[in-house]
Short mmCIF file of C-alpha atoms in Angstrom, two decimals:
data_model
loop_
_atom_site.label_atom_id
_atom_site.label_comp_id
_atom_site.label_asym_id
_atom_site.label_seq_id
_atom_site.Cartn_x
_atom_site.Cartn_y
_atom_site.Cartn_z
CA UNK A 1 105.64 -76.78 17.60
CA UNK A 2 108.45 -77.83 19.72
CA UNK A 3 109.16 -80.58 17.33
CA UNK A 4 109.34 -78.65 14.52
CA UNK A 5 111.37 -76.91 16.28
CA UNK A 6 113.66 -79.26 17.27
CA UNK A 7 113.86 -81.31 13.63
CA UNK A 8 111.77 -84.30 14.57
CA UNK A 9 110.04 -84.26 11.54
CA UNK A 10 108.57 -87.93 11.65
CA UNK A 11 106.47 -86.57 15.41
CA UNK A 12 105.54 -83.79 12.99
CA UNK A 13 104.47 -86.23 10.36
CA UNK A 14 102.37 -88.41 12.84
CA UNK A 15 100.47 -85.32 14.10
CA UNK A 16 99.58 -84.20 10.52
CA UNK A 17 99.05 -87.87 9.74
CA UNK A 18 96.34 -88.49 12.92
CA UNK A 19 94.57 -85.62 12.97
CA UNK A 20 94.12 -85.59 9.28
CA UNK A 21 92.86 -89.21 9.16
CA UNK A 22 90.41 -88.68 11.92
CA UNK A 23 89.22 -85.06 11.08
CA UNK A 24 87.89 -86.99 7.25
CA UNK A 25 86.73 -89.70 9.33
CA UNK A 26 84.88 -88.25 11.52
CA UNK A 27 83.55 -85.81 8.82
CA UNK A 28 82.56 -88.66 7.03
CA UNK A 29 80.71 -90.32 9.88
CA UNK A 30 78.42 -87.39 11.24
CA UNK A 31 77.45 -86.37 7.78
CA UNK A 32 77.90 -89.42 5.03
CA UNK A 33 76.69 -92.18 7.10
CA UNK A 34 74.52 -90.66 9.56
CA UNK A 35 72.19 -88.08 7.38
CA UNK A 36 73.03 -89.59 4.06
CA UNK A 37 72.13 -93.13 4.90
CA UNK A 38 69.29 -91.90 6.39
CA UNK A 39 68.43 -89.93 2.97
CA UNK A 40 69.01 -93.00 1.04
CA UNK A 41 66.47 -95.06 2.82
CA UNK A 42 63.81 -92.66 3.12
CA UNK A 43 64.03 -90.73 -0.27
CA UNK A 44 65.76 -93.12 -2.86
CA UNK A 45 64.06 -96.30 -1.69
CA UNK A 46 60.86 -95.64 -0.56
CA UNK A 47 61.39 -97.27 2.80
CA UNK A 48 58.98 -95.86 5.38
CA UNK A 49 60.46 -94.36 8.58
CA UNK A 50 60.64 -97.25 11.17
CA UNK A 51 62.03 -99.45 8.78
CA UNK A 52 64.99 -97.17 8.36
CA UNK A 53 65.31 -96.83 12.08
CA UNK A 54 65.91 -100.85 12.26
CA UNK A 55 68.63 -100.48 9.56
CA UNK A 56 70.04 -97.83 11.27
CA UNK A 57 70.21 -99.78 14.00
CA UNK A 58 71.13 -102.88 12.30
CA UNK A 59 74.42 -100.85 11.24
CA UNK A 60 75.32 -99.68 15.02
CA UNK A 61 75.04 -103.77 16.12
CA UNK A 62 77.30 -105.01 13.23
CA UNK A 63 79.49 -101.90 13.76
CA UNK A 64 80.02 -102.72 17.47
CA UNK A 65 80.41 -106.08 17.16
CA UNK A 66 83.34 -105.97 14.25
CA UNK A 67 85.08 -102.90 16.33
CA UNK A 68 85.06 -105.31 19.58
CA UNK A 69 86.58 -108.58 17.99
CA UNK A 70 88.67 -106.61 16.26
CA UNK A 71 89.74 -104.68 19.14
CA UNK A 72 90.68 -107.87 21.07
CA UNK A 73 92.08 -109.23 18.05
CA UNK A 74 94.35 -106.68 17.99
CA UNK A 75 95.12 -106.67 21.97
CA UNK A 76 96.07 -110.40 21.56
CA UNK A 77 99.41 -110.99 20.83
CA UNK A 78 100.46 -107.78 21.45
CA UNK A 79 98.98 -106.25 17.95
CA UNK A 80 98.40 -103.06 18.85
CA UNK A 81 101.75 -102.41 19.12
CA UNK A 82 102.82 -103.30 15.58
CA UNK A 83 102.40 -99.80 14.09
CA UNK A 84 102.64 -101.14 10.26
CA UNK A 85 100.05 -103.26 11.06
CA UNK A 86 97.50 -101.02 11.86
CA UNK A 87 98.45 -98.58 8.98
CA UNK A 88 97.75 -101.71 6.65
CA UNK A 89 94.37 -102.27 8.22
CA UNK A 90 93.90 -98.85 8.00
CA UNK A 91 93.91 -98.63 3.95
CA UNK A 92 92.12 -101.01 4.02
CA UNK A 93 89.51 -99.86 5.51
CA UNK A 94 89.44 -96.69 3.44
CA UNK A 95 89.82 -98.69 0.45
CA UNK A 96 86.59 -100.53 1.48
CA UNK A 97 84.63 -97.33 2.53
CA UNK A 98 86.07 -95.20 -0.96
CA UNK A 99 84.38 -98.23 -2.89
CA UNK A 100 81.53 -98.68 -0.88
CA UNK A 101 81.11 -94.37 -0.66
CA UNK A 102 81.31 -94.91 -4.89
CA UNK A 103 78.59 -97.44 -4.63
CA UNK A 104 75.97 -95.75 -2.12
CA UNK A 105 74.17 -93.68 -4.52
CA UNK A 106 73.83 -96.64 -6.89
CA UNK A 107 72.19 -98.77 -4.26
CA UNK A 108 68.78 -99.62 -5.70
CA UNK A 109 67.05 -102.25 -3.52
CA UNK A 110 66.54 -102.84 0.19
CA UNK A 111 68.32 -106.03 -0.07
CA UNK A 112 71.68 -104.11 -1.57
CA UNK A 113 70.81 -101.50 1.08
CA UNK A 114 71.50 -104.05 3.56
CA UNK A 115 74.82 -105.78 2.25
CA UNK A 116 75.76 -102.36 1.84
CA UNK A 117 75.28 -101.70 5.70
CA UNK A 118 77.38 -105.54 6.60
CA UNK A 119 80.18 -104.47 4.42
CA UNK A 120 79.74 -100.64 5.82
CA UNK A 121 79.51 -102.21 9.51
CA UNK A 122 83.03 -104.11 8.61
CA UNK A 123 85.11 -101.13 7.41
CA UNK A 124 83.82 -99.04 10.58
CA UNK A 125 84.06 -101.60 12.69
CA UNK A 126 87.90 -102.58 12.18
CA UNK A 127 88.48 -98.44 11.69
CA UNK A 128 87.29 -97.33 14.96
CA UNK A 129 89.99 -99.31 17.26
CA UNK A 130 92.61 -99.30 14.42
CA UNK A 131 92.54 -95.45 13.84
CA UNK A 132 92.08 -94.36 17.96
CA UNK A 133 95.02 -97.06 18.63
CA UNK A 134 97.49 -95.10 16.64
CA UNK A 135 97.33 -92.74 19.39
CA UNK A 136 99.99 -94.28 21.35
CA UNK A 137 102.58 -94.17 18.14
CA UNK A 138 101.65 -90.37 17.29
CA UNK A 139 100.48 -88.52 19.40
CA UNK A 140 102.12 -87.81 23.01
CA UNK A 141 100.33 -87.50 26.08
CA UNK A 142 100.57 -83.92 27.04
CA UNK A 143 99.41 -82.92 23.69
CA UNK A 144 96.43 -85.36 23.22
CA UNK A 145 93.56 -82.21 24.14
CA UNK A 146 95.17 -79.92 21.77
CA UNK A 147 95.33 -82.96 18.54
CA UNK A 148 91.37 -83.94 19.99
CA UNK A 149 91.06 -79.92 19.79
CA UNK A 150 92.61 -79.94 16.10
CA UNK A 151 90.42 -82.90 14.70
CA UNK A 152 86.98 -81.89 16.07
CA UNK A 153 87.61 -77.95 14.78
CA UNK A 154 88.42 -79.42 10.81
CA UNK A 155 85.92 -81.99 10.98
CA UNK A 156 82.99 -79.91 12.08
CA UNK A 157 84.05 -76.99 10.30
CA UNK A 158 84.41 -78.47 7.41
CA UNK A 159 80.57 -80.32 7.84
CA UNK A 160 78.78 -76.76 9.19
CA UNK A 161 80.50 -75.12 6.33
CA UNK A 162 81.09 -76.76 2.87
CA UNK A 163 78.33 -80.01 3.58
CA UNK A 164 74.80 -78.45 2.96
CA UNK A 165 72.83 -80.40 0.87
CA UNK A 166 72.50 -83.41 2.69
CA UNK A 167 71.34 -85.92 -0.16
CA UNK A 168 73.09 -89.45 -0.63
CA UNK A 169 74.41 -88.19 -4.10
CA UNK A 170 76.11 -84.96 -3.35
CA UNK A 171 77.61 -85.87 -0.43
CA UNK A 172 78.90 -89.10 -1.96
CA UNK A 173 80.59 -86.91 -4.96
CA UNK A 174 82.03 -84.45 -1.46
CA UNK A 175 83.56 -87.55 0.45
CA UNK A 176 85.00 -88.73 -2.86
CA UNK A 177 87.32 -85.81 -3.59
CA UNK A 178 88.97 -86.37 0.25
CA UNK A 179 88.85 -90.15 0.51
CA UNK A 180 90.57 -91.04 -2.80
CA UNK A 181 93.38 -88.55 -2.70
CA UNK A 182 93.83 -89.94 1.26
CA UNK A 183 93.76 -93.62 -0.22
CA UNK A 184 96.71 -92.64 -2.31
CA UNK A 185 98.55 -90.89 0.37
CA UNK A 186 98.20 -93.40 3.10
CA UNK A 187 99.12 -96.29 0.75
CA UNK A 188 103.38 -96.01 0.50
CA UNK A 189 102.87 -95.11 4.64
CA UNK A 190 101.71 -98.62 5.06
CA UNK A 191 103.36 -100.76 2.24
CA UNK A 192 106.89 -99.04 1.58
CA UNK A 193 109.78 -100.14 4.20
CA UNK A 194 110.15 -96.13 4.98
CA UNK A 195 112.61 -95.24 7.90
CA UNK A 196 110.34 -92.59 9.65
CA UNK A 197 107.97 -94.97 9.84
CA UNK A 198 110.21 -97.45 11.15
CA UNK A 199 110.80 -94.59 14.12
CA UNK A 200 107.78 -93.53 14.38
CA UNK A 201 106.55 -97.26 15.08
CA UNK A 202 109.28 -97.20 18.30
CA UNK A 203 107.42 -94.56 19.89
CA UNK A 204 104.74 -96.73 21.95
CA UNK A 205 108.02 -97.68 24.39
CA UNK A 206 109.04 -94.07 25.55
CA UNK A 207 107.14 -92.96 28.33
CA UNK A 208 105.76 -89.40 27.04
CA UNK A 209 103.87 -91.91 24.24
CA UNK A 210 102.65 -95.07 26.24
CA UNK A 211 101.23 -94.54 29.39
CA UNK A 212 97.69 -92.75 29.31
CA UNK A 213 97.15 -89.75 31.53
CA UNK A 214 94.44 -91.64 33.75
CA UNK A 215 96.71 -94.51 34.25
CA UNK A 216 97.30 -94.95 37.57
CA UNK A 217 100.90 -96.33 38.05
CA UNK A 218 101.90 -96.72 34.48
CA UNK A 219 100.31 -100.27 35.08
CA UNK A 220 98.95 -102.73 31.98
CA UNK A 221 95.93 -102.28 33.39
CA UNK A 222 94.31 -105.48 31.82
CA UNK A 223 91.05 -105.30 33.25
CA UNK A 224 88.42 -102.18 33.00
CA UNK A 225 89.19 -99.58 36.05
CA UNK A 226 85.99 -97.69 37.61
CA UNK A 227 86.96 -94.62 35.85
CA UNK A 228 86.68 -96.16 32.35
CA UNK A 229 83.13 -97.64 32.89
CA UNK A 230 82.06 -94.00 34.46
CA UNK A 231 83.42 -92.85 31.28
CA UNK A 232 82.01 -95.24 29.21
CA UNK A 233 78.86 -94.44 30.53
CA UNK A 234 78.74 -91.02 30.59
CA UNK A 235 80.03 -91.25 26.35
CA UNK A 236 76.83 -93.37 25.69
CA UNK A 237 74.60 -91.18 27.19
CA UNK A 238 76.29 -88.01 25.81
CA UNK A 239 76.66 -89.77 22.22
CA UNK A 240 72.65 -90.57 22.76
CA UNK A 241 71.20 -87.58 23.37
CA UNK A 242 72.77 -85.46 20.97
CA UNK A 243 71.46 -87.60 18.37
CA UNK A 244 68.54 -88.49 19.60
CA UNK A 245 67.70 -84.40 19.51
CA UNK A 246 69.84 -83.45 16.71
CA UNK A 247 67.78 -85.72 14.10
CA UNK A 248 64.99 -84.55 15.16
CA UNK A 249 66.28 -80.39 14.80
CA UNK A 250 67.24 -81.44 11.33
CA UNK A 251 64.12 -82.85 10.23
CA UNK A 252 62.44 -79.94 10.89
CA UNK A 253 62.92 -77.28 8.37
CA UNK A 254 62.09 -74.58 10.46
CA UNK A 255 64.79 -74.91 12.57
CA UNK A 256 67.22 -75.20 10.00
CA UNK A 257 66.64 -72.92 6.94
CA UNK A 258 68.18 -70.19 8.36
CA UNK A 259 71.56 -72.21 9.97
CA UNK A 260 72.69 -74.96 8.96
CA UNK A 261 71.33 -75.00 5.47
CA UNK A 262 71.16 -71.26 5.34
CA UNK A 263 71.55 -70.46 1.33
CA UNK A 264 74.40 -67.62 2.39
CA UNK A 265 77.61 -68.32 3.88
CA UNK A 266 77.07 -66.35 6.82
CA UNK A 267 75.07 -68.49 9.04
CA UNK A 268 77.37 -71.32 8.44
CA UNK A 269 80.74 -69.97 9.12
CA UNK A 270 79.36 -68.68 12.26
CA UNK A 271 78.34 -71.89 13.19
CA UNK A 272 81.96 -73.14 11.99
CA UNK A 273 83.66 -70.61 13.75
CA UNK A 274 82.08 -71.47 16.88
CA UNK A 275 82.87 -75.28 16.63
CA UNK A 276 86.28 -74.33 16.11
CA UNK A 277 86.63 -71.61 19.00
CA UNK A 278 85.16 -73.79 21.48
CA UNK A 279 87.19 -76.89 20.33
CA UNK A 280 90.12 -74.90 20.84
CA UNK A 281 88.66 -73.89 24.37
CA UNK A 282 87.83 -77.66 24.80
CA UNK A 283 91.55 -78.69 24.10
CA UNK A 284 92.77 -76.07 27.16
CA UNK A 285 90.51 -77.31 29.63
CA UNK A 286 91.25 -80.73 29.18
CA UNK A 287 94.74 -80.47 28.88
CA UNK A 288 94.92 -78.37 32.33
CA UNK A 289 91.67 -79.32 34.09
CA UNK A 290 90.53 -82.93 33.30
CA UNK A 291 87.90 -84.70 31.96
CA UNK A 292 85.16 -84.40 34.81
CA UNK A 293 84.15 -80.54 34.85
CA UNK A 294 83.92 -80.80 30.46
CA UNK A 295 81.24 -83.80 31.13
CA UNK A 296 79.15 -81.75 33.05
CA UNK A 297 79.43 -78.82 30.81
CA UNK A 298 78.66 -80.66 27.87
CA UNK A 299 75.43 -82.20 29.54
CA UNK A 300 74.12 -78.92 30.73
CA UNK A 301 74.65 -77.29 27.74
CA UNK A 302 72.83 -79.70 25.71
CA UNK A 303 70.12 -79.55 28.29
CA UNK A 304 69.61 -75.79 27.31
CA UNK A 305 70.01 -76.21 24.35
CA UNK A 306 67.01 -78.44 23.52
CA UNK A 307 65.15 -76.20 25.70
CA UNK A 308 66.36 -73.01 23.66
CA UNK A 309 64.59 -75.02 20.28
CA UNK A 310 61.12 -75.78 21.87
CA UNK A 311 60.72 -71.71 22.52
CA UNK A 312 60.70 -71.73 17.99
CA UNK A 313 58.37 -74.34 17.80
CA UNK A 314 56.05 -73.39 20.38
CA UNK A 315 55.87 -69.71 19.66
CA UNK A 316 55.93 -71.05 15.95
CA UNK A 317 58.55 -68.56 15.06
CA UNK A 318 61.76 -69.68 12.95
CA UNK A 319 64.88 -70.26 14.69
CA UNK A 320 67.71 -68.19 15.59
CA UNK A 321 71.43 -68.74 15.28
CA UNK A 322 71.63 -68.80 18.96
CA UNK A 323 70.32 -72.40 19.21
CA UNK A 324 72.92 -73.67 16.94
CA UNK A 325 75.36 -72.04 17.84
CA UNK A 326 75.23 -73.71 21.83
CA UNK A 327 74.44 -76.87 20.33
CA UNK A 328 77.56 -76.36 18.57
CA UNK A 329 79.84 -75.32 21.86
CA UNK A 330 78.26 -78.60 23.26
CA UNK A 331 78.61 -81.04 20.48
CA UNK A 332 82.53 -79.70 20.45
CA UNK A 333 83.18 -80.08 23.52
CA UNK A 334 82.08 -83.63 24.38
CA UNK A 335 83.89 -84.70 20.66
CA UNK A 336 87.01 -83.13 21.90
CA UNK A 337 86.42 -86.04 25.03
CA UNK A 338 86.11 -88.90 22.60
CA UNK A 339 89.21 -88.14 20.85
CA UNK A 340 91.40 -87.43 24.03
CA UNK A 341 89.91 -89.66 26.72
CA UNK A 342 90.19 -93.33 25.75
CA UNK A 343 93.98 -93.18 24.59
CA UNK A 344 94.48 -91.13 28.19
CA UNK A 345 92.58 -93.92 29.78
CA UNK A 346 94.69 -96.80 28.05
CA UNK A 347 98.42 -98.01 27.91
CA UNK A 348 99.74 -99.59 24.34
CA UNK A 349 98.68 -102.94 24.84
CA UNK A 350 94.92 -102.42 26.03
CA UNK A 351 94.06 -99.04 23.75
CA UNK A 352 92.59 -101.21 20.93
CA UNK A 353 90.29 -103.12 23.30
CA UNK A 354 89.57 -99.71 25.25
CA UNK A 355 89.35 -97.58 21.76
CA UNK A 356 86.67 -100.41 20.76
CA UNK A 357 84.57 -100.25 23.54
CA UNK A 358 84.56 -96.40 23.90
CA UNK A 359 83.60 -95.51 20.64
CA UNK A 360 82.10 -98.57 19.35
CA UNK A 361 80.14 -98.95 22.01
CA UNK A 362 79.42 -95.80 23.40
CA UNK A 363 79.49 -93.90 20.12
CA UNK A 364 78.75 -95.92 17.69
CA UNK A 365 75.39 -98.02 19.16
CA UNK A 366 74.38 -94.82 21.16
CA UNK A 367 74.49 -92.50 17.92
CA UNK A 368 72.86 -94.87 15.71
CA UNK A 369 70.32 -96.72 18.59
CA UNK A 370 69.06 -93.06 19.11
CA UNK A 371 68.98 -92.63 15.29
CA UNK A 372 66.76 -95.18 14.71
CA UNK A 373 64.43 -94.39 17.86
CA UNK A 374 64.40 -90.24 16.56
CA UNK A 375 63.11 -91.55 13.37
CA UNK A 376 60.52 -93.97 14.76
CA UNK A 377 59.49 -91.59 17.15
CA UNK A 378 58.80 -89.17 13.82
CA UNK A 379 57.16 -91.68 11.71
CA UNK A 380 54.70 -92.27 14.95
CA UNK A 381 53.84 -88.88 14.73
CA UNK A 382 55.18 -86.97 17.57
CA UNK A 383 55.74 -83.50 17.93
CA UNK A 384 58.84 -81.91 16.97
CA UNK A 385 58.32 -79.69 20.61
CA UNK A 386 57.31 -83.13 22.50
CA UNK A 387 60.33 -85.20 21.08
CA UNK A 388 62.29 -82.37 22.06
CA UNK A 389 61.18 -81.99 25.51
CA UNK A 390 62.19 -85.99 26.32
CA UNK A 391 65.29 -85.00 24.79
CA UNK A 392 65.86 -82.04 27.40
CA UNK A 393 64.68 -84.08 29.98
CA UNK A 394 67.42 -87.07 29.56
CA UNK A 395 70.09 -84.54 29.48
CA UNK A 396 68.74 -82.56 32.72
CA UNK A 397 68.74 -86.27 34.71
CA UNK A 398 72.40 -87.08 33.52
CA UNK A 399 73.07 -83.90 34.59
CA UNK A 400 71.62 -84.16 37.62
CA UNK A 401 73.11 -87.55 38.32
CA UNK A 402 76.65 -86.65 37.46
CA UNK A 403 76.49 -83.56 39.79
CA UNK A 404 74.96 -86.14 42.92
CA UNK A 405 78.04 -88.98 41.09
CA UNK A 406 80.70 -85.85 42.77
CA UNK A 407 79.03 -85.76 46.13
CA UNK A 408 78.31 -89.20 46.79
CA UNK A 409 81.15 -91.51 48.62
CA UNK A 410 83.36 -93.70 46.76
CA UNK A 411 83.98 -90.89 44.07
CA UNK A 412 87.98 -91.23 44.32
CA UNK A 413 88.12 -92.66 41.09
CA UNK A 414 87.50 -90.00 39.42
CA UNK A 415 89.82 -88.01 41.33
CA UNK A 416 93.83 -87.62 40.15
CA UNK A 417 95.78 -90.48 42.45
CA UNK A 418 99.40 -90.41 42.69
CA UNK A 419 100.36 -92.76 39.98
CA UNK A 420 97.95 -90.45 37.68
CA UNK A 421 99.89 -87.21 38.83
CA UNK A 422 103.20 -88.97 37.91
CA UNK A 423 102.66 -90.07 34.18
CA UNK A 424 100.94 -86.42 34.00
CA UNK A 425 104.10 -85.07 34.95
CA UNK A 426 106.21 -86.78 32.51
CA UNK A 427 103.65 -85.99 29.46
CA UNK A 428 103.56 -82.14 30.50
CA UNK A 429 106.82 -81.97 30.87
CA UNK A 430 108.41 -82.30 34.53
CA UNK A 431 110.43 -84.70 33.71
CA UNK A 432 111.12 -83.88 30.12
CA UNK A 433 114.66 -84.10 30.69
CA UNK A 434 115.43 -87.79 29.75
CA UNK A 435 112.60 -87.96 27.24
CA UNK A 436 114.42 -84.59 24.89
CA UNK A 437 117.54 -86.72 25.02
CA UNK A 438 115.89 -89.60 23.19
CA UNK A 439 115.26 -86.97 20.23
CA UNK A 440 112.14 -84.96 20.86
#
């Protein structure tokens, strides 16, 4: 707001630019690829269960792969700087994906099921570190939680509320009325000589823009620091369980008749509401607490929360809104991480690499990986309850192993050191003063 309020309409035009862009993609991603895909395999083609797992997992390895040479690609020569650039490569990846959305349902074989995923694996791939590095050119520091906040409340509102059949062919016809009418607005952003642009694209050098929160120093920081692997590692196993659980909640109708694909409103813009309160919530804490206590929330929660769905299917009763609805506070919450941490965790020059690995690699292969193992573990015949329980299980040891991470020496780097506390200060605000006379 204090941009608006002060007439720097091209700020205001980055925020509505990021968070739109990422709020579709992400829509796109949890929905689109991960249950339509899924749908495509299984009920269009015929394909039996495990071999749909290795697809699945075929997509996560080409997906990772692309994201990381493209994210050094883009580190080398001091690409991820060039803000044009990346808006270029960024229609053109939503070019790609609107055709290749267009073509999904008309997919008839397993061999175009596969080019599919390559050319699928491409336009994700170069997306993830393209889209996460405009962060340094849009988005400043001290209001990265509340923008992470913003994206995962439309996204997941918009796929607990208006995405409920979850067949390749409606969903295709839903992501086509966004993506096409984003293709066209995107396009004159990257190919017309415009002069915000040309200001916005300046923004990387001014100090509430570049320098991550975590960044100790302001430094380059060209190799990894112990707080990005601990992140890194904690994302993975995050990204993994809730898939790993979530496919299986889906598959089961029980579960979900009565929430997520309720056939009344109700249900589902309770479940909305409550991914949007708690991403707000998420955005708060972050902002004024840190990363640390929101992983451990997050893993607890979704510890309960697979242990709230057995109760259903052992009693053999049909679920309540009360599962969903925690599964929803912890599902926002950890999102609201990925789209805050790896910018605060990254200067100008290394987000693209760090963007790559965080979500390529810990999002990305640990969503899909756990995909394909839920649906082999299905096709083999296990229990919805048993599957369930190994779910709980991984989330109680992460748990467990973050809270003994705290009390453990060595933990300072996951503690706020000086140089963190000073770029904090200049992104909330303490020293504001030379940054408003740029032109806030």
């Amino acid at each position: 707001m204090r941009y608006a309020r002060a007439g720097n309409w091209p700020v205001v035009l980055g925020y509505a630019l990021f968070t739109g862009m990422m709020a579709v993609g992400y829509w796109y991603n949890v929905t689109f690829v991960q249950l339509g895909l899924t749908d495509l395999g299984e009920r269009r083609l015929g394909l039996p269960g495990a071999r749909v797992a290795g697809l699945m997992a075929l997509l996560a390895l080409l997906t990772c792969g692309v994201a990381l040479a493209a994210g050094l690609w883009l580190q080398r020569g001091g690409r991820a700087t060039r803000l044009r650039l990346k808006l270029r490569l960024a229609l053109g990846v939503v070019v790609l994906q609107t055709g290749l959305t267009l073509l999904a349902p008309r997919v008839a074989s397993e061999a175009a099921f596969i080019g599919w995923i390559a050319a699928c694996a491409l336009a994700l791939g170069v997306g993830v570190p393209v889209t996460f590095s405009l962060t340094t050119d849009l988005i400043p520091v001290g209001d990265r939680g509340y923008v992470a906040a913003a994206v995962t409340a439309l996204a997941y509102f918009a796929a607990a509320v208006w995405t409920t059949d979850w067949r390749i062919e409606p969903l295709a016809r839903q992501m086509l009325w966004v993506m096409v009418p984003g293709a066209l607005a995107l396009a004159p952003l990257a190919l017309l000589p415009l002069p915000f642009v040309d200001e916005l694209a300046r923004n990387h050098r001014l100090a509430r823009f570049a320098h991550g929160r975590f960044v100790r120093g302001g430094a380059a920081q060209p190799r990894m620091s112990r707080r990005f692997v601990g992140a890194l590692l904690l994302m993975f196993g995050i990204y993994f369980v809730d898939s790993l659980g979530f496919l299986r909640i889906v598959a089961t109708p029980d579960l979900i008749g009565a929430t997520w694909q309720a056939p009344e409103a109700l249900p589902r813009l309770m479940i909305g509401g409550v991914h949007v309160g708690t991403a707000v919530l998420a955005g708060v804490l972050y902002t004024h607490v840190g990363e640390r206590p929101l992983f451990a929330w997050v893993l607890g929660l979704f510890a309960l929360a697979h242990l709230m769905y057995t109760f259903p299917l052992r009693l053999g009763s049909g679920g309540t809104l009360a599962e969903p609805m925690l599964y929803a506070t912890a599902v926002s919450l950890y999102t609201v991480l990925n789209f805050a941490i790896w910018a605060d965790l990254s200067t100008p020059q290394t987000i693209s690499r760090n963007a790559a690995l965080g979500v390529a690699l810990s999002g990305w292969t640990a969503t899909f990986v756990s995909t394909a193992v839920a649906i082999r573990w299905q096709a083999s015949g296990m229990a919805a309850v048993a599957h369930l329980r190994l779910v709980d299980a991984l989330a109680v040891v992460l748990f467990v192993g973050l809270l003994l991470r705290w009390v453990l020496p060595g933990v300072g780097e996951w503690r706020a050191g000086s140089g963190e506390r000073g770029a904090w200060r200049v992104a909330r605000g303490e020293e504001f003063e030379g940054v408003w006379r740029d032109g806030v």
